[in-house]
PDB file of C-alpha atoms and ligand atoms in Angstrom:
ATOM      1  CA  MET Z   7     -64.090 -11.984  36.864  1.00  0.00           C
ATOM      2  CA  GLN Z   8     -67.105 -12.062  39.385  1.00  0.00           C
ATOM      3  CA  GLY Z   9     -68.541 -15.053  40.219  1.00  0.00           C
ATOM      4  CA  TYR Z  10     -70.289 -16.103  42.659  1.00  0.00           C
ATOM      5  CA  ILE Z  11     -69.049 -18.635  45.311  1.00  0.00           C
ATOM      6  CA  LEU Z  12     -71.450 -21.834  45.129  1.00  0.00           C
ATOM      7  CA  ARG Z  13     -69.153 -23.736  47.765  1.00  0.00           C
ATOM      8  CA  THR Z  14     -66.477 -23.296  49.959  1.00  0.00           C
ATOM      9  CA  GLN Z  15     -64.559 -26.475  51.180  1.00  0.00           C
ATOM     10  CA  LYS Z  16     -62.400 -26.264  54.198  1.00  0.00           C
ATOM     11  CA  VAL Z  17     -58.240 -27.668  53.855  1.00  0.00           C
ATOM     12  CA  LYS Z  18     -55.863 -27.598  56.104  1.00  0.00           C
ATOM     13  CA  ASP Z  19     -57.199 -25.850  59.113  1.00  0.00           C
ATOM     14  CA  GLU Z  20     -57.486 -22.333  57.659  1.00  0.00           C
ATOM     15  CA  ASP Z  21     -56.672 -23.102  53.426  1.00  0.00           C
ATOM     16  CA  LEU Z  22     -59.871 -23.558  51.161  1.00  0.00           C
ATOM     17  CA  LEU Z  23     -60.727 -24.968  48.055  1.00  0.00           C
ATOM     18  CA  VAL Z  24     -62.900 -22.296  46.700  1.00  0.00           C
ATOM     19  CA  TYR Z  25     -66.162 -23.108  44.185  1.00  0.00           C
ATOM     20  CA  VAL Z  26     -67.005 -20.250  41.689  1.00  0.00           C
ATOM     21  CA  LEU Z  27     -69.863 -19.518  38.576  1.00  0.00           C
ATOM     22  CA  THR Z  28     -69.010 -18.036  36.714  1.00  0.00           C
ATOM     23  CA  PRO Z  29     -71.335 -17.640  32.684  1.00  0.00           C
ATOM     24  CA  LYS Z  30     -68.598 -20.011  31.438  1.00  0.00           C
ATOM     25  CA  ASN Z  31     -67.496 -22.802  34.104  1.00  0.00           C
ATOM     26  CA  LEU Z  32     -67.589 -23.750  38.513  1.00  0.00           C
ATOM     27  CA  VAL Z  33     -64.734 -22.117  38.555  1.00  0.00           C
ATOM     28  CA  LYS Z  34     -62.774 -24.920  41.858  1.00  0.00           C
ATOM     29  CA  SER Z  35     -59.519 -22.694  43.298  1.00  0.00           C
ATOM     30  CA  TYR Z  36     -57.058 -22.621  46.177  1.00  0.00           C
ATOM     31  CA  ARG Z  37     -57.841 -20.088  48.445  1.00  0.00           C
ATOM     32  CA  PHE Z  38     -54.258 -19.936  51.055  1.00  0.00           C
ATOM     33  CA  TYR Z  39     -55.866 -18.737  54.910  1.00  0.00           C
ATOM     34  CA  GLY Z  40     -59.727 -19.045  53.005  1.00  0.00           C
ATOM     35  CA  ALA Z  41     -60.971 -19.192  56.205  1.00  0.00           C
ATOM     36  CA  ARG Z  42     -59.937 -15.868  57.766  1.00  0.00           C
ATOM     37  CA  HIS Z  43     -61.024 -13.862  55.367  1.00  0.00           C
ATOM     38  CA  ALA Z  44     -65.067 -13.229  55.638  1.00  0.00           C
ATOM     39  CA  SER Z  45     -65.131 -12.016  51.879  1.00  0.00           C
ATOM     40  CA  VAL Z  46     -65.151 -15.622  51.386  1.00  0.00           C
ATOM     41  CA  MET Z  47     -68.620 -16.992  51.499  1.00  0.00           C
ATOM     42  CA  SER Z  48     -71.101 -19.633  50.348  1.00  0.00           C
ATOM     43  CA  GLY Z  49     -73.060 -17.294  48.364  1.00  0.00           C
ATOM     44  CA  TYR Z  50     -71.349 -14.260  48.275  1.00  0.00           C
ATOM     45  CA  LYS Z  51     -70.754 -12.151  44.826  1.00  0.00           C
ATOM     46  CA  ILE Z  52     -67.261 -11.951  44.112  1.00  0.00           C
ATOM     47  CA  ASP Z  53     -64.515 -10.272  42.079  1.00  0.00           C
ATOM     48  CA  PHE Z  54     -61.516 -12.163  42.026  1.00  0.00           C
ATOM     49  CA  GLU Z  55     -59.005 -12.575  39.839  1.00  0.00           C
ATOM     50  CA  LEU Z  56     -57.058 -16.526  39.392  1.00  0.00           C
ATOM     51  CA  ASN Z  57     -53.576 -16.960  39.286  1.00  0.00           C
ATOM     52  CA  HIS Z  58     -52.390 -19.802  37.439  1.00  0.00           C
ATOM     53  CA  ASN Z  59     -50.474 -23.092  37.920  1.00  0.00           C
ATOM     54  CA  GLU Z  60     -50.003 -26.071  36.229  1.00  0.00           C
ATOM     55  CA  LEU Z  61     -49.068 -28.180  38.826  1.00  0.00           C
ATOM     56  CA  PHE Z  62     -52.171 -27.330  41.391  1.00  0.00           C
ATOM     57  CA  LEU Z  63     -55.688 -25.243  40.924  1.00  0.00           C
ATOM     58  CA  PRO Z  64     -55.653 -22.172  40.405  1.00  0.00           C
ATOM     59  CA  HIS Z  65     -54.872 -19.487  43.649  1.00  0.00           C
ATOM     60  CA  LEU Z  66     -57.821 -17.201  44.272  1.00  0.00           C
ATOM     61  CA  ARG Z  67     -57.408 -13.822  44.500  1.00  0.00           C
ATOM     62  CA  SER Z  68     -58.066  -9.393  44.902  1.00  0.00           C
ATOM     63  CA  VAL Z  69     -61.486 -10.853  45.951  1.00  0.00           C
ATOM     64  CA  LEU Z  70     -63.501  -8.152  46.574  1.00  0.00           C
ATOM     65  CA  HIS Z  71     -67.073  -8.912  47.785  1.00  0.00           C
ATOM     66  CA  LEU Z  72     -69.805  -7.132  46.012  1.00  0.00           C
ATOM     67  CA  GLY Z  73     -72.610  -7.370  48.245  1.00  0.00           C
ATOM     68  CA  PHE Z  74     -75.781  -7.087  48.729  1.00  0.00           C
ATOM     69  CA  MET Z  75     -78.069  -5.857  51.150  1.00  0.00           C
ATOM     70  CA  TRP Z  76     -80.550  -8.273  51.484  1.00  0.00           C
ATOM     71  CA  LEU Z  77     -77.831 -10.940  52.832  1.00  0.00           C
ATOM     72  CA  LEU Z  78     -78.102  -8.969  56.028  1.00  0.00           C
ATOM     73  CA  ASP Z  79     -81.728 -10.889  56.192  1.00  0.00           C
ATOM     74  CA  ARG Z  80     -80.396 -14.404  57.658  1.00  0.00           C
ATOM     75  CA  ASP Z  81     -83.948 -15.850  56.718  1.00  0.00           C
ATOM     76  CA  LYS Z  82     -83.060 -14.739  52.963  1.00  0.00           C
ATOM     77  CA  LEU Z  83     -79.170 -15.950  53.183  1.00  0.00           C
ATOM     78  CA  ILE Z  84     -80.548 -18.986  54.560  1.00  0.00           C
ATOM     79  CA  ILE Z  85     -81.832 -19.644  51.857  1.00  0.00           C
ATOM     80  CA  TRP Z  86     -80.208 -18.186  49.294  1.00  0.00           C
ATOM     81  CA  GLN Z  87     -77.057 -20.518  50.915  1.00  0.00           C
ATOM     82  CA  GLN Z  88     -79.014 -23.602  50.072  1.00  0.00           C
ATOM     83  CA  PHE Z  89     -79.543 -22.816  46.801  1.00  0.00           C
ATOM     84  CA  MET Z  90     -75.925 -21.998  46.364  1.00  0.00           C
ATOM     85  CA  ARG Z  91     -75.612 -25.994  46.950  1.00  0.00           C
ATOM     86  CA  LEU Z  92     -77.955 -27.122  45.186  1.00  0.00           C
ATOM     87  CA  LEU Z  93     -76.558 -25.365  42.052  1.00  0.00           C
ATOM     88  CA  TYR Z  94     -72.857 -26.925  42.690  1.00  0.00           C
ATOM     89  CA  SER Z  95     -74.342 -30.733  43.183  1.00  0.00           C
ATOM     90  CA  HIS Z  96     -75.908 -29.900  39.623  1.00  0.00           C
ATOM     91  CA  LEU Z  97     -73.228 -28.774  37.728  1.00  0.00           C
ATOM     92  CA  LYS Z  98     -69.633 -29.991  39.441  1.00  0.00           C
ATOM     93  CA  ASP Z  99     -69.196 -32.890  37.290  1.00  0.00           C
ATOM     94  CA  ILE Z 100     -69.510 -29.927  33.641  1.00  0.00           C
ATOM     95  CA  ASP Z 101     -66.992 -28.506  32.476  1.00  0.00           C
ATOM     96  CA  GLU Z 102     -68.755 -25.619  30.627  1.00  0.00           C
ATOM     97  CA  LEU Z 103     -72.366 -24.161  31.895  1.00  0.00           C
ATOM     98  CA  ASP Z 104     -73.963 -22.102  29.780  1.00  0.00           C
ATOM     99  CA  GLU Z 105     -74.727 -18.568  30.738  1.00  0.00           C
ATOM    100  CA  ILE Z 106     -78.044 -19.390  31.858  1.00  0.00           C
ATOM    101  CA  TYR Z 107     -77.012 -20.392  35.376  1.00  0.00           C
ATOM    102  CA  PHE Z 108     -74.565 -16.967  35.519  1.00  0.00           C
ATOM    103  CA  ASN Z 109     -78.256 -15.574  34.891  1.00  0.00           C
ATOM    104  CA  GLU Z 110     -80.036 -16.967  36.748  1.00  0.00           C
ATOM    105  CA  VAL Z 111     -78.333 -16.451  39.931  1.00  0.00           C
ATOM    106  CA  GLU Z 112     -78.095 -12.830  38.858  1.00  0.00           C
ATOM    107  CA  ASN Z 113     -81.361 -11.969  38.597  1.00  0.00           C
ATOM    108  CA  CYS Z 114     -82.711 -13.757  41.537  1.00  0.00           C
ATOM    109  CA  ALA Z 115     -79.860 -11.237  43.218  1.00  0.00           C
ATOM    110  CA  GLN Z 116     -80.667  -8.597  41.799  1.00  0.00           C
ATOM    111  CA  ASN Z 117     -84.393  -8.455  42.466  1.00  0.00           C
ATOM    112  CA  CYS Z 118     -84.346 -10.298  46.384  1.00  0.00           C
ATOM    113  CA  ASP Z 119     -84.362  -6.486  47.410  1.00  0.00           C
ATOM    114  CA  LYS Z 120     -87.558  -6.208  46.545  1.00  0.00           C
ATOM    115  CA  GLN Z 121     -90.031  -9.965  46.149  1.00  0.00           C
ATOM    116  CA  SER Z 122     -89.265 -13.188  47.455  1.00  0.00           C
ATOM    117  CA  LEU Z 123     -86.736 -14.588  47.350  1.00  0.00           C
ATOM    118  CA  LYS Z 124     -87.502 -17.916  47.577  1.00  0.00           C
ATOM    119  CA  ARG Z 125     -90.657 -17.389  44.441  1.00  0.00           C
ATOM    120  CA  LEU Z 126     -87.876 -16.342  43.338  1.00  0.00           C
ATOM    121  CA  ILE Z 127     -85.549 -19.238  42.655  1.00  0.00           C
ATOM    122  CA  ILE Z 128     -88.419 -21.646  41.928  1.00  0.00           C
ATOM    123  CA  GLU Z 129     -89.516 -19.606  38.233  1.00  0.00           C
ATOM    124  CA  SER Z 130     -84.925 -19.332  37.904  1.00  0.00           C
ATOM    125  CA  TYR Z 131     -85.434 -23.226  38.668  1.00  0.00           C
ATOM    126  CA  VAL Z 132     -88.950 -23.209  35.992  1.00  0.00           C
ATOM    127  CA  ARG Z 133     -86.921 -21.540  32.970  1.00  0.00           C
ATOM    128  CA  ILE Z 134     -83.805 -24.020  33.562  1.00  0.00           C
ATOM    129  CA  LEU Z 135     -85.837 -27.015  33.909  1.00  0.00           C
ATOM    130  CA  GLU Z 136     -87.494 -25.751  30.148  1.00  0.00           C
ATOM    131  CA  TYR Z 137     -83.471 -25.135  28.909  1.00  0.00           C
ATOM    132  CA  GLU Z 138     -82.696 -29.006  30.549  1.00  0.00           C
ATOM    133  CA  GLY Z 139     -85.051 -30.246  28.840  1.00  0.00           C
ATOM    134  CA  ARG Z 140     -86.275 -30.987  31.683  1.00  0.00           C
ATOM    135  CA  LEU Z 141     -90.087 -29.561  32.398  1.00  0.00           C
ATOM    136  CA  HIS Z 142     -92.808 -31.484  32.179  1.00  0.00           C
ATOM    137  CA  SER Z 143     -95.419 -29.278  30.699  1.00  0.00           C
ATOM    138  CA  GLU Z 144     -97.493 -32.493  28.724  1.00  0.00           C
ATOM    139  CA  PHE Z 145     -98.149 -33.375  32.709  1.00  0.00           C
ATOM    140  CA  GLU Z 146     -99.090 -37.157  32.434  1.00  0.00           C
ATOM    141  CA  CYS Z 147     -98.165 -39.186  35.180  1.00  0.00           C
ATOM    142  CA  PHE Z 148     -94.326 -40.236  36.465  1.00  0.00           C
ATOM    143  CA  VAL Z 149     -95.535 -43.363  37.843  1.00  0.00           C
ATOM    144  CA  CYS Z 150     -99.034 -44.196  35.920  1.00  0.00           C
ATOM    145  CA  ASP Z 151     -98.545 -42.860  32.820  1.00  0.00           C
ATOM    146  CA  GLU Z 152    -102.286 -41.621  32.035  1.00  0.00           C
ATOM    147  CA  PRO Z 153    -102.570 -38.448  32.102  1.00  0.00           C
ATOM    148  CA  ILE Z 154    -103.574 -35.161  35.380  1.00  0.00           C
ATOM    149  CA  LEU Z 155    -107.129 -33.871  35.236  1.00  0.00           C
ATOM    150  CA  ASP Z 156    -107.385 -31.801  37.901  1.00  0.00           C
ATOM    151  CA  GLU Z 157    -105.390 -32.135  41.312  1.00  0.00           C
ATOM    152  CA  LEU Z 158    -100.885 -32.399  41.181  1.00  0.00           C
ATOM    153  CA  VAL Z 159     -98.213 -33.288  42.996  1.00  0.00           C
ATOM    154  CA  LEU Z 160     -94.733 -32.406  42.363  1.00  0.00           C
ATOM    155  CA  ALA Z 161     -91.625 -34.044  42.629  1.00  0.00           C
ATOM    156  CA  ARG Z 162     -87.761 -33.753  42.567  1.00  0.00           C
ATOM    157  CA  ALA Z 163     -87.962 -32.095  39.163  1.00  0.00           C
ATOM    158  CA  PHE Z 164     -91.207 -30.138  39.338  1.00  0.00           C
ATOM    159  CA  LEU Z 165     -91.945 -33.944  37.657  1.00  0.00           C
ATOM    160  CA  PRO Z 166     -95.870 -34.722  37.766  1.00  0.00           C
ATOM    161  CA  ALA Z 167     -97.654 -37.113  39.591  1.00  0.00           C
ATOM    162  CA  HIS Z 168    -100.797 -38.038  40.332  1.00  0.00           C
ATOM    163  CA  ALA Z 169    -102.796 -37.368  43.979  1.00  0.00           C
ATOM    164  CA  HIS Z 170    -103.096 -41.044  44.711  1.00  0.00           C
ATOM    165  CA  CYS Z 171    -100.309 -42.097  43.566  1.00  0.00           C
ATOM    166  CA  LEU Z 172     -97.694 -40.526  45.233  1.00  0.00           C
ATOM    167  CA  PRO Z 173     -99.017 -39.666  48.507  1.00  0.00           C
ATOM    168  CA  LYS Z 174     -97.072 -35.621  49.340  1.00  0.00           C
ATOM    169  CA  THR Z 175     -99.300 -32.487  49.571  1.00  0.00           C
ATOM    170  CA  THR Z 176    -101.717 -31.538  46.910  1.00  0.00           C
ATOM    171  CA  LEU Z 177    -101.647 -29.152  44.091  1.00  0.00           C
ATOM    172  CA  ASN Z 178    -103.581 -27.038  42.217  1.00  0.00           C
ATOM    173  CA  LEU Z 179    -102.697 -28.435  38.124  1.00  0.00           C
ATOM    174  CA  LYS Z 180    -104.188 -24.767  36.426  1.00  0.00           C
ATOM    175  CA  LYS Z 181    -102.193 -22.512  38.124  1.00  0.00           C
ATOM    176  CA  ILE Z 182     -99.196 -24.526  37.612  1.00  0.00           C
ATOM    177  CA  LYS Z 183     -99.303 -25.285  34.412  1.00  0.00           C
ATOM    178  CA  GLU Z 184     -99.074 -20.984  34.263  1.00  0.00           C
ATOM    179  CA  LEU Z 185     -96.228 -21.374  36.266  1.00  0.00           C
ATOM    180  CA  PHE Z 186     -94.972 -24.118  34.145  1.00  0.00           C
ATOM    181  CA  ASP Z 187     -95.997 -21.797  30.425  1.00  0.00           C
ATOM    182  CA  THR Z 188     -94.819 -17.671  32.394  1.00  0.00           C
ATOM    183  CA  LYS Z 189     -92.498 -18.580  34.860  1.00  0.00           C
ATOM    184  CA  SER Z 190     -94.388 -16.479  36.875  1.00  0.00           C
ATOM    185  CA  THR Z 191     -95.678 -17.680  40.276  1.00  0.00           C
ATOM    186  CA  ILE Z 192     -98.240 -14.457  40.337  1.00  0.00           C
ATOM    187  CA  MET Z 193    -101.526 -16.956  40.663  1.00  0.00           C
ATOM    188  CA  LEU Z 194     -99.679 -19.259  43.491  1.00  0.00           C
ATOM    189  CA  GLU Z 195    -100.858 -18.218  47.338  1.00  0.00           C
ATOM    190  CA  ASP Z 196     -97.204 -17.997  49.266  1.00  0.00           C
ATOM    191  CA  SER Z 197     -98.327 -22.039  51.113  1.00  0.00           C
ATOM    192  CA  GLU Z 198     -98.267 -23.285  47.734  1.00  0.00           C
ATOM    193  CA  CYS Z 199     -94.390 -21.632  46.696  1.00  0.00           C
ATOM    194  CA  ASP Z 200     -93.474 -22.787  49.945  1.00  0.00           C
ATOM    195  CA  GLU Z 201     -94.180 -26.929  48.844  1.00  0.00           C
ATOM    196  CA  LEU Z 202     -92.437 -26.020  45.483  1.00  0.00           C
ATOM    197  CA  PHE Z 203     -89.439 -25.077  47.392  1.00  0.00           C
ATOM    198  CA  SER Z 204     -89.404 -27.880  49.350  1.00  0.00           C
ATOM    199  CA  THR Z 205     -89.830 -30.345  46.762  1.00  0.00           C
ATOM    200  CA  LEU Z 206     -86.738 -28.056  44.943  1.00  0.00           C
ATOM    201  CA  LEU Z 207     -84.413 -28.425  47.774  1.00  0.00           C
ATOM    202  CA  GLU Z 208     -85.023 -32.398  47.379  1.00  0.00           C
ATOM    203  CA  GLY Z 209     -82.306 -31.630  44.526  1.00  0.00           C
ATOM    204  CA  LEU Z 210     -82.043 -29.773  40.603  1.00  0.00           C
TER     205      LEU Z 210
HETATM  206 ZN1  LIG U   6    -100.673 -41.238  37.914  1.00  0.00          ZN
END
């Protein structure tokens, strides 16, 4: 099986709880002496086996790290691990997952050596919001319910609001409309992507 490690949690000094995102589930597994193994780290894509155990969590075995070159880039690794943490919080209580989450993570990981990771994550997140029926592309302010006509701000989960209703860095309505329609950040400046990414860090 293959998946992405979204979170590890130390137990009893050297063992780890390991949460792995696969196409169908967020697997909660147990790894003996996991803290000693460099291949078990948040953000890594792994090939693995599960030893099912009636009394306890499945044991994570035969772990092989399927590395990406860009993981050596410290800045990208930090952004990546932030995204993994957010996904864990978002998915932790769901039993069966649609493949979109795994596929979006896979898309980001496969393209990250050539493209900005922040941009890839923002684009993935807009697709995820749309899939979950949470993409607000009608552009009404969630504070006052009035339509937004020019500048806007985006709150957590990219909820649109008027700049005068919510004190935050303003964004251009036309550009955000285009992002929501095309799921592409191509028309956005890096500074605008930084703003969107910091909003994303507030929670998915
Ligand atoms: Zn408003």
